[in-house]
Structures are given as structure tokens and as C-alpha cells.
PDB file of C-alpha atoms and ligand atoms in Angstrom:
ATOM      1  CA  MET L 506       3.017  -9.081 -16.650  1.00 97.00           C
ATOM      2  CA  LEU L 507       5.005  -9.503 -13.455  1.00 98.00           C
ATOM      3  CA  VAL L 508       7.606  -6.862 -12.538  1.00 98.00           C
ATOM      4  CA  ASN L 509       9.406  -7.162  -9.204  1.00 98.00           C
ATOM      5  CA  LEU L 510       9.254  -4.529  -6.467  1.00 98.00           C
ATOM      6  CA  ARG L 511      12.753  -3.192  -7.176  1.00 98.00           C
ATOM      7  CA  ASP L 512      12.154  -2.783 -10.897  1.00 98.00           C
ATOM      8  CA  ILE L 513       8.703  -1.264 -10.559  1.00 98.00           C
ATOM      9  CA  CYS L 514      10.082   1.329  -8.137  1.00 98.00           C
ATOM     10  CA  ALA L 515      13.014   2.008 -10.498  1.00 98.00           C
ATOM     11  CA  ILE L 516      10.377   2.898 -13.148  1.00 98.00           C
ATOM     12  CA  ALA L 517       8.801   5.287 -10.630  1.00 98.00           C
ATOM     13  CA  GLU L 518      12.162   6.880  -9.869  1.00 98.00           C
ATOM     14  CA  GLN L 519      12.947   7.391 -13.612  1.00 98.00           C
ATOM     15  CA  ASN L 520       9.537   9.130 -14.059  1.00 98.00           C
ATOM     16  CA  ASN L 521       9.365  11.061 -10.768  1.00 98.00           C
ATOM     17  CA  MET L 522       6.063   9.322  -9.964  1.00 98.00           C
ATOM     18  CA  ALA L 523       4.767   6.916  -7.323  1.00 98.00           C
ATOM     19  CA  ILE L 524       3.341   3.481  -7.937  1.00 98.00           C
ATOM     20  CA  ALA L 525      -0.077   2.935  -6.411  1.00 99.00           C
ATOM     21  CA  ALA L 526       0.054  -0.048  -3.996  1.00 99.00           C
ATOM     22  CA  PHE L 527      -3.524  -1.182  -3.445  1.00 98.00           C
ATOM     23  CA  ASN L 528      -4.413  -3.665  -0.700  1.00 98.00           C
ATOM     24  CA  THR L 529      -6.603  -6.240  -2.394  1.00 98.00           C
ATOM     25  CA  PRO L 530      -8.182  -8.684   0.098  1.00 98.00           C
ATOM     26  CA  SER L 531     -11.063  -9.433  -2.300  1.00 98.00           C
ATOM     27  CA  LEU L 532     -11.395 -10.483  -5.952  1.00 98.00           C
ATOM     28  CA  GLU L 533     -13.236  -7.237  -6.662  1.00 98.00           C
ATOM     29  CA  ALA L 534     -10.212  -5.225  -5.424  1.00 98.00           C
ATOM     30  CA  VAL L 535      -7.696  -7.374  -7.286  1.00 98.00           C
ATOM     31  CA  ARG L 536      -9.614  -6.951 -10.547  1.00 98.00           C
ATOM     32  CA  ALA L 537     -10.219  -3.247 -10.007  1.00 99.00           C
ATOM     33  CA  ALA L 538      -6.489  -2.552  -9.380  1.00 99.00           C
ATOM     34  CA  ILE L 539      -5.325  -4.513 -12.449  1.00 98.00           C
ATOM     35  CA  ASP L 540      -8.045  -3.091 -14.663  1.00 98.00           C
ATOM     36  CA  ALA L 541      -7.188   0.451 -13.486  1.00 98.00           C
ATOM     37  CA  ALA L 542      -3.525  -0.207 -14.507  1.00 98.00           C
ATOM     38  CA  GLU L 543      -4.552  -1.465 -17.921  1.00 98.00           C
ATOM     39  CA  ALA L 544      -6.957   1.509 -18.442  1.00 98.00           C
ATOM     40  CA  THR L 545      -4.391   4.143 -17.394  1.00 98.00           C
ATOM     41  CA  GLY L 546      -1.183   2.582 -18.756  1.00 98.00           C
ATOM     42  CA  TYR L 547       0.595   2.932 -15.371  1.00 98.00           C
ATOM     43  CA  PRO L 548       2.228   0.121 -13.446  1.00 98.00           C
ATOM     44  CA  VAL L 549       0.508  -1.052 -10.263  1.00 99.00           C
ATOM     45  CA  ILE L 550       1.346  -2.975  -7.058  1.00 99.00           C
ATOM     46  CA  ILE L 551      -1.364  -5.280  -5.669  1.00 99.00           C
ATOM     47  CA  GLN L 552      -0.659  -6.241  -2.098  1.00 98.00           C
ATOM     48  CA  HIS L 553      -1.931  -8.504   0.681  1.00 98.00           C
ATOM     49  CA  ALA L 554      -1.408  -7.487   4.325  1.00 98.00           C
ATOM     50  CA  GLU L 555      -0.850 -10.190   6.911  1.00 97.00           C
ATOM     51  CA  CYS L 556      -3.450  -8.449   9.171  1.00 97.00           C
ATOM     52  CA  HIS L 557      -6.043  -9.099   6.412  1.00 98.00           C
ATOM     53  CA  GLU L 558      -5.705 -12.883   6.814  1.00 97.00           C
ATOM     54  CA  ASP L 559      -9.228 -12.965   8.346  1.00 97.00           C
ATOM     55  CA  ILE L 560     -10.666 -11.147   5.308  1.00 98.00           C
ATOM     56  CA  ALA L 561      -8.929 -13.407   2.756  1.00 98.00           C
ATOM     57  CA  PRO L 562      -6.287 -15.990   3.675  1.00 98.00           C
ATOM     58  CA  LEU L 563      -3.000 -15.668   1.813  1.00 98.00           C
ATOM     59  CA  ASP L 564      -3.356 -19.171   0.418  1.00 98.00           C
ATOM     60  CA  VAL L 565      -6.710 -18.273  -1.130  1.00 98.00           C
ATOM     61  CA  ILE L 566      -6.177 -14.726  -2.503  1.00 98.00           C
ATOM     62  CA  GLY L 567      -2.438 -15.017  -3.195  1.00 98.00           C
ATOM     63  CA  PRO L 568      -2.670 -17.527  -6.094  1.00 98.00           C
ATOM     64  CA  ALA L 569      -5.444 -15.382  -7.658  1.00 98.00           C
ATOM     65  CA  MET L 570      -3.384 -12.267  -7.358  1.00 98.00           C
ATOM     66  CA  VAL L 571      -0.344 -13.884  -9.047  1.00 98.00           C
ATOM     67  CA  ALA L 572      -2.440 -15.502 -11.818  1.00 98.00           C
ATOM     68  CA  LEU L 573      -4.232 -12.251 -12.700  1.00 98.00           C
ATOM     69  CA  ALA L 574      -0.956 -10.282 -12.570  1.00 98.00           C
ATOM     70  CA  GLU L 575       0.858 -12.775 -14.867  1.00 98.00           C
ATOM     71  CA  ARG L 576      -1.806 -12.595 -17.553  1.00 98.00           C
ATOM     72  CA  SER L 577      -2.287  -8.802 -17.456  1.00 98.00           C
ATOM     73  CA  SER L 578      -0.870  -6.516 -20.185  1.00 98.00           C
ATOM     74  CA  ALA L 579      -0.080  -3.996 -17.366  1.00 98.00           C
ATOM     75  CA  LEU L 580       3.145  -4.047 -15.346  1.00 98.00           C
ATOM     76  CA  VAL L 581       2.104  -5.574 -11.966  1.00 98.00           C
ATOM     77  CA  CYS L 582       4.034  -6.354  -8.809  1.00 99.00           C
ATOM     78  CA  VAL L 583       2.417  -8.813  -6.330  1.00 99.00           C
ATOM     79  CA  HIS L 584       3.523  -7.742  -2.867  1.00 98.00           C
ATOM     80  CA  LEU L 585       3.192  -8.909   0.724  1.00 98.00           C
ATOM     81  CA  ASP L 586       2.308  -5.887   2.923  1.00 98.00           C
ATOM     82  CA  HIS L 587       3.268  -5.788   6.605  1.00 98.00           C
ATOM     83  CA  GLY L 588       4.719  -9.298   6.848  1.00 98.00           C
ATOM     84  CA  GLU L 589       5.200  -9.883  10.580  1.00 96.00           C
ATOM     85  CA  SER L 590       7.194 -13.148  10.555  1.00 96.00           C
ATOM     86  CA  LEU L 591       9.769 -14.763   8.331  1.00 97.00           C
ATOM     87  CA  SER L 592       7.578 -17.866   7.935  1.00 98.00           C
ATOM     88  CA  TYR L 593       4.713 -15.866   6.561  1.00 98.00           C
ATOM     89  CA  ILE L 594       7.112 -14.063   4.170  1.00 98.00           C
ATOM     90  CA  ARG L 595       8.415 -17.420   2.957  1.00 98.00           C
ATOM     91  CA  ARG L 596       4.829 -18.525   2.224  1.00 98.00           C
ATOM     92  CA  ALA L 597       4.327 -15.466   0.010  1.00 98.00           C
ATOM     93  CA  LEU L 598       7.594 -16.022  -1.750  1.00 98.00           C
ATOM     94  CA  GLU L 599       6.641 -19.588  -2.528  1.00 98.00           C
ATOM     95  CA  LEU L 600       3.316 -18.480  -3.970  1.00 98.00           C
ATOM     96  CA  GLY L 601       5.233 -16.270  -6.473  1.00 98.00           C
ATOM     97  CA  PHE L 602       4.979 -12.855  -4.809  1.00 98.00           C
ATOM     98  CA  ASN L 603       7.728 -10.625  -6.159  1.00 98.00           C
ATOM     99  CA  GLY L 604       7.736  -7.997  -3.423  1.00 98.00           C
ATOM    100  CA  VAL L 605       7.589  -8.494   0.322  1.00 98.00           C
ATOM    101  CA  MET L 606       7.611  -6.253   3.367  1.00 98.00           C
ATOM    102  CA  LEU L 607       9.090  -7.200   6.728  1.00 98.00           C
ATOM    103  CA  ASP L 608       7.460  -4.924   9.274  1.00 97.00           C
ATOM    104  CA  GLY L 609       9.723  -4.773  12.240  1.00 96.00           C
ATOM    105  CA  SER L 610       8.434  -1.383  13.369  1.00 93.00           C
ATOM    106  CA  ALA L 611       7.100  -2.797  16.670  1.00 93.00           C
ATOM    107  CA  LEU L 612      10.549  -4.202  17.554  1.00 95.00           C
ATOM    108  CA  SER L 613      13.501  -2.433  19.107  1.00 96.00           C
ATOM    109  CA  TYR L 614      15.909  -0.866  16.551  1.00 96.00           C
ATOM    110  CA  ASP L 615      18.455  -3.706  16.942  1.00 97.00           C
ATOM    111  CA  GLU L 616      15.790  -6.458  16.612  1.00 97.00           C
ATOM    112  CA  ASN L 617      14.311  -4.678  13.589  1.00 97.00           C
ATOM    113  CA  VAL L 618      17.732  -4.554  11.960  1.00 98.00           C
ATOM    114  CA  ALA L 619      18.362  -8.264  12.673  1.00 98.00           C
ATOM    115  CA  ASN L 620      15.013  -9.430  11.423  1.00 97.00           C
ATOM    116  CA  SER L 621      15.113  -7.233   8.310  1.00 98.00           C
ATOM    117  CA  ALA L 622      18.620  -8.548   7.493  1.00 98.00           C
ATOM    118  CA  ARG L 623      17.268 -12.141   7.828  1.00 98.00           C
ATOM    119  CA  ALA L 624      14.409 -11.266   5.507  1.00 98.00           C
ATOM    120  CA  ALA L 625      16.939  -9.786   2.997  1.00 98.00           C
ATOM    121  CA  ALA L 626      18.933 -13.026   2.996  1.00 98.00           C
ATOM    122  CA  MET L 627      15.749 -15.047   2.344  1.00 98.00           C
ATOM    123  CA  VAL L 628      14.497 -12.734  -0.450  1.00 98.00           C
ATOM    124  CA  ALA L 629      17.893 -12.864  -2.173  1.00 97.00           C
ATOM    125  CA  ASN L 630      16.975 -16.384  -3.417  1.00 96.00           C
ATOM    126  CA  TYR L 631      13.917 -15.125  -5.333  1.00 98.00           C
ATOM    127  CA  ASP L 632      13.164 -12.575  -8.038  1.00 98.00           C
ATOM    128  CA  CYS L 633      11.785 -10.244  -5.395  1.00 98.00           C
ATOM    129  CA  GLY L 634      12.405  -6.885  -3.717  1.00 98.00           C
ATOM    130  CA  LEU L 635      12.253  -6.193   0.007  1.00 98.00           C
ATOM    131  CA  GLU L 636      10.530  -3.294   1.834  1.00 98.00           C
ATOM    132  CA  CYS L 637      11.300  -2.651   5.513  1.00 98.00           C
ATOM    133  CA  GLU L 638       9.928  -0.133   7.968  1.00 97.00           C
ATOM    134  CA  LEU L 639      11.630   2.271  10.366  1.00 96.00           C
ATOM    135  CA  GLY L 640       9.597   4.451  12.674  1.00 93.00           C
ATOM    136  CA  SER L 641       5.953   3.730  13.424  1.00 87.00           C
ATOM    137  CA  LEU L 642       2.650   5.065  12.069  1.00 85.00           C
ATOM    138  CA  GLY L 643       0.821   4.182  15.250  1.00 69.00           C
ATOM    139  CA  ALA L 644      -2.344   2.717  13.753  1.00 57.00           C
ATOM    140  CA  ARG L 645      -3.331   0.002  11.362  1.00 55.00           C
ATOM    141  CA  GLU L 646      -5.438  -0.241   8.161  1.00 49.00           C
ATOM    142  CA  GLY L 647      -9.094   0.243   8.878  1.00 49.00           C
ATOM    143  CA  ASP L 648      -8.432   2.017  12.186  1.00 49.00           C
ATOM    144  CA  VAL L 649      -9.976   5.332  13.038  1.00 44.00           C
ATOM    145  CA  LEU L 650      -7.238   7.681  14.166  1.00 44.00           C
ATOM    146  CA  ASN L 651      -7.111   8.075  17.909  1.00 41.00           C
ATOM    147  CA  ASP L 652      -7.710  11.744  18.809  1.00 44.00           C
ATOM    148  CA  ASP L 653      -5.551  11.750  21.947  1.00 42.00           C
ATOM    149  CA  PRO L 654      -4.717  15.492  22.309  1.00 38.00           C
ATOM    150  CA  ASN L 655      -1.184  14.575  23.498  1.00 39.00           C
ATOM    151  CA  ALA L 656      -0.443  12.419  20.476  1.00 45.00           C
ATOM    152  CA  PRO L 657       2.313  13.473  18.081  1.00 43.00           C
ATOM    153  CA  GLU L 658       1.234  14.767  14.637  1.00 44.00           C
ATOM    154  CA  GLY L 659       0.924  11.351  13.139  1.00 48.00           C
ATOM    155  CA  GLY L 660      -1.478  10.174  15.842  1.00 54.00           C
ATOM    156  CA  ALA L 661      -1.214   8.167  19.033  1.00 53.00           C
ATOM    157  CA  GLY L 662       1.798   5.860  19.025  1.00 60.00           C
ATOM    158  CA  ALA L 663       3.375   7.420  15.917  1.00 76.00           C
ATOM    159  CA  ILE L 664       7.159   7.744  15.902  1.00 88.00           C
ATOM    160  CA  TYR L 665       8.660   9.653  12.973  1.00 95.00           C
ATOM    161  CA  THR L 666      11.504   7.906  11.194  1.00 96.00           C
ATOM    162  CA  ASP L 667      14.892   9.191  12.408  1.00 96.00           C
ATOM    163  CA  PRO L 668      16.764  10.329   9.238  1.00 96.00           C
ATOM    164  CA  ASP L 669      20.248   9.486  10.586  1.00 95.00           C
ATOM    165  CA  GLN L 670      19.089   6.036  11.748  1.00 96.00           C
ATOM    166  CA  ALA L 671      17.452   5.536   8.358  1.00 97.00           C
ATOM    167  CA  SER L 672      20.759   5.534   6.458  1.00 96.00           C
ATOM    168  CA  ASP L 673      22.384   3.125   9.038  1.00 97.00           C
ATOM    169  CA  PHE L 674      19.274   0.918   8.803  1.00 98.00           C
ATOM    170  CA  ILE L 675      19.491   0.609   5.022  1.00 97.00           C
ATOM    171  CA  ALA L 676      23.261  -0.099   5.135  1.00 97.00           C
ATOM    172  CA  ALA L 677      22.815  -2.763   7.853  1.00 98.00           C
ATOM    173  CA  THR L 678      19.818  -4.538   6.292  1.00 97.00           C
ATOM    174  CA  GLY L 679      20.159  -4.187   2.530  1.00 95.00           C
ATOM    175  CA  ALA L 680      16.450  -3.369   2.208  1.00 98.00           C
ATOM    176  CA  ASP L 681      15.394  -2.212  -1.284  1.00 98.00           C
ATOM    177  CA  LEU L 682      12.651   0.158  -0.111  1.00 98.00           C
ATOM    178  CA  LEU L 683      12.137   2.067   3.131  1.00 98.00           C
ATOM    179  CA  ALA L 684       8.646   2.639   4.646  1.00 98.00           C
ATOM    180  CA  CYS L 685       8.944   5.802   6.665  1.00 96.00           C
ATOM    181  CA  SER L 686       6.720   7.647   9.156  1.00 96.00           C
ATOM    182  CA  PHE L 687       6.312  11.385   8.563  1.00 96.00           C
ATOM    183  CA  GLY L 688       2.762  12.107   9.543  1.00 96.00           C
ATOM    184  CA  THR L 689       0.535   9.768   7.564  1.00 96.00           C
ATOM    185  CA  VAL L 690      -1.591   7.226   9.485  1.00 94.00           C
ATOM    186  CA  HIS L 691      -3.251   3.936   8.589  1.00 95.00           C
ATOM    187  CA  GLY L 692      -7.069   4.131   8.571  1.00 95.00           C
ATOM    188  CA  LEU L 693      -9.445   7.080   8.692  1.00 95.00           C
ATOM    189  CA  TYR L 694      -8.128  10.572   9.451  1.00 94.00           C
ATOM    190  CA  ARG L 695     -10.104  12.642  11.922  1.00 89.00           C
ATOM    191  CA  GLY L 696      -8.904  15.955  10.556  1.00 91.00           C
ATOM    192  CA  GLU L 697      -6.540  17.096   7.781  1.00 92.00           C
ATOM    193  CA  PRO L 698      -3.423  14.921   7.676  1.00 93.00           C
ATOM    194  CA  GLN L 699      -0.344  16.866   8.901  1.00 92.00           C
ATOM    195  CA  LEU L 700       2.634  15.668   6.920  1.00 95.00           C
ATOM    196  CA  SER L 701       6.187  16.620   7.888  1.00 96.00           C
ATOM    197  CA  PHE L 702       7.961  17.279   4.550  1.00 97.00           C
ATOM    198  CA  GLU L 703      10.996  18.405   6.649  1.00 97.00           C
ATOM    199  CA  VAL L 704      11.372  14.857   8.011  1.00 96.00           C
ATOM    200  CA  LEU L 705      10.830  13.386   4.473  1.00 97.00           C
ATOM    201  CA  ASP L 706      13.434  15.742   2.942  1.00 98.00           C
ATOM    202  CA  GLN L 707      15.944  14.803   5.605  1.00 97.00           C
ATOM    203  CA  ILE L 708      15.403  11.051   5.042  1.00 97.00           C
ATOM    204  CA  ARG L 709      15.667  11.553   1.261  1.00 97.00           C
ATOM    205  CA  ALA L 710      18.944  13.462   1.717  1.00 97.00           C
ATOM    206  CA  ARG L 711      20.493  10.502   3.571  1.00 97.00           C
ATOM    207  CA  VAL L 712      18.848   7.457   1.907  1.00 96.00           C
ATOM    208  CA  GLY L 713      19.111   6.610  -1.810  1.00 95.00           C
ATOM    209  CA  THR L 714      16.510   3.803  -1.773  1.00 97.00           C
ATOM    210  CA  PRO L 715      12.942   4.487  -2.875  1.00 98.00           C
ATOM    211  CA  LEU L 716      10.663   5.647   0.006  1.00 98.00           C
ATOM    212  CA  VAL L 717       7.213   4.308   0.799  1.00 98.00           C
ATOM    213  CA  MET L 718       4.164   6.221   2.144  1.00 98.00           C
ATOM    214  CA  HIS L 719       1.881   4.060   4.208  1.00 98.00           C
ATOM    215  CA  GLY L 720      -1.579   5.315   5.277  1.00 97.00           C
ATOM    216  CA  GLY L 721      -1.765   6.812   1.812  1.00 97.00           C
ATOM    217  CA  SER L 722      -5.549   7.069   1.355  1.00 97.00           C
ATOM    218  CA  GLY L 723      -7.205  10.246   2.633  1.00 96.00           C
ATOM    219  CA  VAL L 724      -4.281  12.481   1.791  1.00 97.00           C
ATOM    220  CA  SER L 725      -4.841  15.570  -0.486  1.00 97.00           C
ATOM    221  CA  ASP L 726      -3.728  15.618  -4.081  1.00 98.00           C
ATOM    222  CA  GLU L 727      -1.426  18.517  -3.260  1.00 98.00           C
ATOM    223  CA  ASP L 728       0.316  16.539  -0.486  1.00 98.00           C
ATOM    224  CA  TYR L 729       0.590  13.445  -2.750  1.00 98.00           C
ATOM    225  CA  ARG L 730       2.455  15.588  -5.330  1.00 98.00           C
ATOM    226  CA  LYS L 731       4.716  17.166  -2.693  1.00 98.00           C
ATOM    227  CA  ALA L 732       5.550  13.791  -1.247  1.00 98.00           C
ATOM    228  CA  ILE L 733       6.319  12.335  -4.702  1.00 98.00           C
ATOM    229  CA  ASP L 734       8.560  15.315  -5.502  1.00 98.00           C
ATOM    230  CA  ALA L 735      10.306  14.626  -2.210  1.00 97.00           C
ATOM    231  CA  GLY L 736      11.061  10.988  -3.158  1.00 97.00           C
ATOM    232  CA  ILE L 737       8.018   8.852  -2.290  1.00 98.00           C
ATOM    233  CA  ARG L 738       7.886   6.090  -4.893  1.00 98.00           C
ATOM    234  CA  LYS L 739       5.209   3.752  -3.533  1.00 98.00           C
ATOM    235  CA  ILE L 740       1.938   4.864  -1.949  1.00 98.00           C
ATOM    236  CA  ASN L 741      -0.067   2.292   0.022  1.00 98.00           C
ATOM    237  CA  TYR L 742      -3.774   2.908  -0.449  1.00 98.00           C
ATOM    238  CA  TYR L 743      -6.678   1.057   1.155  1.00 98.00           C
ATOM    239  CA  THR L 744      -9.088   2.508   3.730  1.00 98.00           C
ATOM    240  CA  TYR L 745     -10.762   5.320   1.783  1.00 98.00           C
ATOM    241  CA  GLY L 746     -11.120   3.180  -1.348  1.00 98.00           C
ATOM    242  CA  VAL L 747     -13.039   0.484   0.512  1.00 98.00           C
ATOM    243  CA  LYS L 748     -15.064   3.134   2.360  1.00 98.00           C
ATOM    244  CA  TYR L 749     -16.242   4.636  -0.977  1.00 98.00           C
ATOM    245  CA  ALA L 750     -17.030   1.135  -2.289  1.00 98.00           C
ATOM    246  CA  ALA L 751     -19.150   0.339   0.846  1.00 98.00           C
ATOM    247  CA  GLU L 752     -20.965   3.667   0.479  1.00 98.00           C
ATOM    248  CA  SER L 753     -21.754   2.762  -3.128  1.00 98.00           C
ATOM    249  CA  VAL L 754     -23.111  -0.631  -2.113  1.00 98.00           C
ATOM    250  CA  CYS L 755     -25.180   0.941   0.712  1.00 98.00           C
ATOM    251  CA  GLY L 756     -26.631   3.458  -1.835  1.00 98.00           C
ATOM    252  CA  LEU L 757     -27.586   0.629  -4.140  1.00 98.00           C
ATOM    253  CA  VAL L 758     -29.307  -1.273  -1.354  1.00 98.00           C
ATOM    254  CA  ASP L 759     -31.234   1.843  -0.274  1.00 98.00           C
ATOM    255  CA  GLU L 760     -32.396   2.492  -3.865  1.00 98.00           C
ATOM    256  CA  ARG L 761     -33.580  -1.060  -4.359  1.00 98.00           C
ATOM    257  CA  ARG L 762     -35.413  -1.103  -0.994  1.00 97.00           C
ATOM    258  CA  ALA L 763     -37.079   2.198  -1.756  1.00 98.00           C
ATOM    259  CA  ALA L 764     -38.253   0.744  -5.092  1.00 98.00           C
ATOM    260  CA  GLU L 765     -39.255  -2.475  -3.327  1.00 98.00           C
ATOM    261  CA  SER L 766     -36.974  -4.353  -5.784  1.00 98.00           C
ATOM    262  CA  PRO L 767     -34.836  -7.343  -4.890  1.00 97.00           C
ATOM    263  CA  VAL L 768     -31.120  -6.887  -4.384  1.00 97.00           C
ATOM    264  CA  TYR L 769     -28.750  -9.743  -4.952  1.00 98.00           C
ATOM    265  CA  TRP L 770     -25.223 -10.369  -3.683  1.00 98.00           C
ATOM    266  CA  HIS L 771     -23.803 -10.116  -7.232  1.00 98.00           C
ATOM    267  CA  ASP L 772     -25.360  -6.601  -7.565  1.00 98.00           C
ATOM    268  CA  MET L 773     -23.242  -5.631  -4.537  1.00 98.00           C
ATOM    269  CA  THR L 774     -20.015  -7.128  -5.778  1.00 98.00           C
ATOM    270  CA  ILE L 775     -20.484  -5.369  -9.138  1.00 98.00           C
ATOM    271  CA  ALA L 776     -21.234  -2.039  -7.438  1.00 98.00           C
ATOM    272  CA  ALA L 777     -18.120  -2.471  -5.253  1.00 98.00           C
ATOM    273  CA  TYR L 778     -15.878  -3.384  -8.189  1.00 98.00           C
ATOM    274  CA  GLU L 779     -17.126  -0.369 -10.253  1.00 98.00           C
ATOM    275  CA  ARG L 780     -16.549   2.097  -7.431  1.00 98.00           C
ATOM    276  CA  LEU L 781     -13.059   0.715  -6.662  1.00 99.00           C
ATOM    277  CA  LEU L 782     -12.165   0.873 -10.350  1.00 99.00           C
ATOM    278  CA  ALA L 783     -13.202   4.537 -10.560  1.00 98.00           C
ATOM    279  CA  ASP L 784     -11.341   5.462  -7.400  1.00 98.00           C
ATOM    280  CA  PHE L 785      -8.193   3.500  -8.280  1.00 98.00           C
ATOM    281  CA  THR L 786      -8.111   4.988 -11.804  1.00 98.00           C
ATOM    282  CA  ASP L 787      -8.340   8.595 -10.361  1.00 98.00           C
ATOM    283  CA  VAL L 788      -5.639   7.861  -7.770  1.00 98.00           C
ATOM    284  CA  MET L 789      -3.218   6.323 -10.263  1.00 98.00           C
ATOM    285  CA  LYS L 790      -3.476   9.441 -12.456  1.00 98.00           C
ATOM    286  CA  VAL L 791      -2.601  11.643  -9.473  1.00 98.00           C
ATOM    287  CA  PHE L 792       0.307   9.431  -8.439  1.00 98.00           C
ATOM    288  CA  ALA L 793       1.625   9.533 -12.023  1.00 98.00           C
ATOM    289  CA  ASN L 794       2.516  13.193 -11.156  1.00 98.00           C
ATOM    290  CA  GLY L 795       2.382  14.296 -14.794  1.00 97.00           C
ATOM    291  CA  ALA L 796       4.304  11.287 -16.244  1.00 97.00           C
ATOM    292  CA  ALA L 797       2.968   9.992 -19.565  1.00 97.00           C
ATOM    293  CA  PRO L 798       1.355   6.516 -19.505  1.00 96.00           C
ATOM    294  CA  LEU L 799       4.064   3.914 -19.853  1.00 90.00           C
ATOM    295  CA  ALA L 800       2.150   1.127 -21.693  1.00 76.00           C
TER     296      ALA L 800
HETATM  297  P1  13P C2092      -4.655   3.214   4.440  1.00 91.51           P
HETATM  298  O1  13P C2092      -5.582   2.067   4.730  1.00 91.51           O
HETATM  299  O2  13P C2092      -4.651   4.256   5.502  1.00 91.51           O
HETATM  300  O3  13P C2092      -4.899   3.781   3.064  1.00 91.51           O
HETATM  301  O4  13P C2092      -3.193   2.612   4.471  1.00 91.51           O
HETATM  302  C1  13P C2092      -2.865   1.534   3.647  1.00 91.51           C
HETATM  303  C2  13P C2092      -1.504   1.034   3.970  1.00 91.51           C
HETATM  304  O5  13P C2092      -0.644   1.749   4.408  1.00 91.51           O
HETATM  305  C3  13P C2092      -1.273  -0.379   3.819  1.00 91.51           C
HETATM  306  O6  13P C2092      -0.013  -0.739   4.326  1.00 91.51           O
END
């Protein structure tokens, strides 16, 4: 059943847990995320990133996401991840998405505030919550982290969220959730992620809205728990899940070739679905942070 972004994060707040927010640019990923939620009893966010338009156009995958979320027994939010323009956000809202993100992190602070406030005014007409971003992670989903030796901890181009600016930003925009930069990076990590819990604690001390971790896959279970205890309520998870799924498909192909057996496309989609389901189920249990299943 559909639960909007504000309400699903309120559940996370009440239970000191984080909601897994899986990017789902394929039917296998949509099904795996919803099935993992039904199997574990925890709410889930399925999300489509604008930069994944070439993998699955919003008009194609969006209606499937909404339909499968509506008929699920689990609590599901259907979210637009990294919306870059107000027109794209409007398209998601009209498809029935009940969470959207306006990513103004590449803009100047003033432009980010102005665009985020415009998104808030648009979202106010729908049963929908709004996520905005302040600071920058410096890389995108599927990227390999640049190993520039002069890069800040989060990687080349990363700018940590300024805690004082964060409270002004929320007051000026009315965003429901804040995506913040404190050392995680989109894509593959080259070494151990170095998270700044000091920055996160300072943001939490100044901002009452739920906080979002982007670049969430590839982080250790210990760091997930520390981040959740420090106020992270939504964890965006993509790259490592699809990497494991691809490895599983490659393993299947190798096995069939070694046995000189045919391999069909549907064998690959099934293998990918099963690997995603296993990974998503494990991840949701960690993000629950000890909370009992809710459904
Ligand atoms: P990863 O692909 O690094 O897990 O990040 C996902 C994300 O933050 C989507 O917005």
C-alpha cells in the first residue's frame, strides 16, 4: 500500500531505523524491493533517478512502480530520486509518485533555495513529501570513485553539508527531508568509506527533519548503525546491489557455457531478481537497526 515520503520517514523516526530506498530501473529490481519488504515486514522506498532515464524511461517504469506498490501488502513509497528540473518532477507527481527529490546541489546556494522552494510549492498540491540536497557527494550512481589524492574525504568534487546553512536551508525551502553530504559517495568505493559522524551530528543538532544518506551501498553495517543512531532515516542503495546481481548472472552464464548448455535471457532475469531479493532482504534487516517488523 502507498505511504508518502513524509509518513514513511516518520515511521523510521519513531523506530530509530532507516528506510531502504532502492533505485529500481528494471522490473526485476522493483519486484525484488517490494518482495523484500513483504518478506521482512519493513517499509520500503522504490525510487527512480532522472539520470537512469536511459535505462528505463520514467513513463515506462513509473506506472509499473506505482501499480506494484499500490497492490502490495507492504508499506511502499514511490519516489523520484535526483529530480533535476521542475518539469520532470511534475511528470512524476502526475504518475502518482508520493515522494520526490529536487537535486539543486550543482546550483549556487541561492539558486538551490529558490528552486527547492518552487518544488515545495508544487508538491504541496499532492499527497507527497519533498527531499532536497545541500552539499555535494561529487559522483553519481554507477561511478567509480575518483582517486584524486587531493580530493576531500568524500571524493573528488565532494562538499560536505554546512550544518549552519542546513537549518537556514530547511527554513527557507520547507523541504521535508534533507540529503546531506558527510563522506558517502555515489558508485563504487575504492577504499573504505570515511564518514564524518561529526558533520552528521552537527547537522542533526540544527535540523529537525529526517536526514538522507546517498551513496548508501558499500558502507559497513557498523557505519550504517552509527549513521541511523545519528539521525539518518532514508538510505539510498543501488550500485553494490546491481553489481552483485551482475556477478550472479555472469556466474550462471559461465556455468552453462562450461556445461555446454544453452542459457536464455529469462534465466538471467531470474538470477538477477533472486540475487537482488537476497541482497535487499539482508540490507533491510540491517537498516531496521533492531526494530521489530512493522507488518
Ligand atoms: P549508490 O549507487 O552509491 O548506492 O547510491 C545510490 C544513491 O544515492 C541514489 O541516489
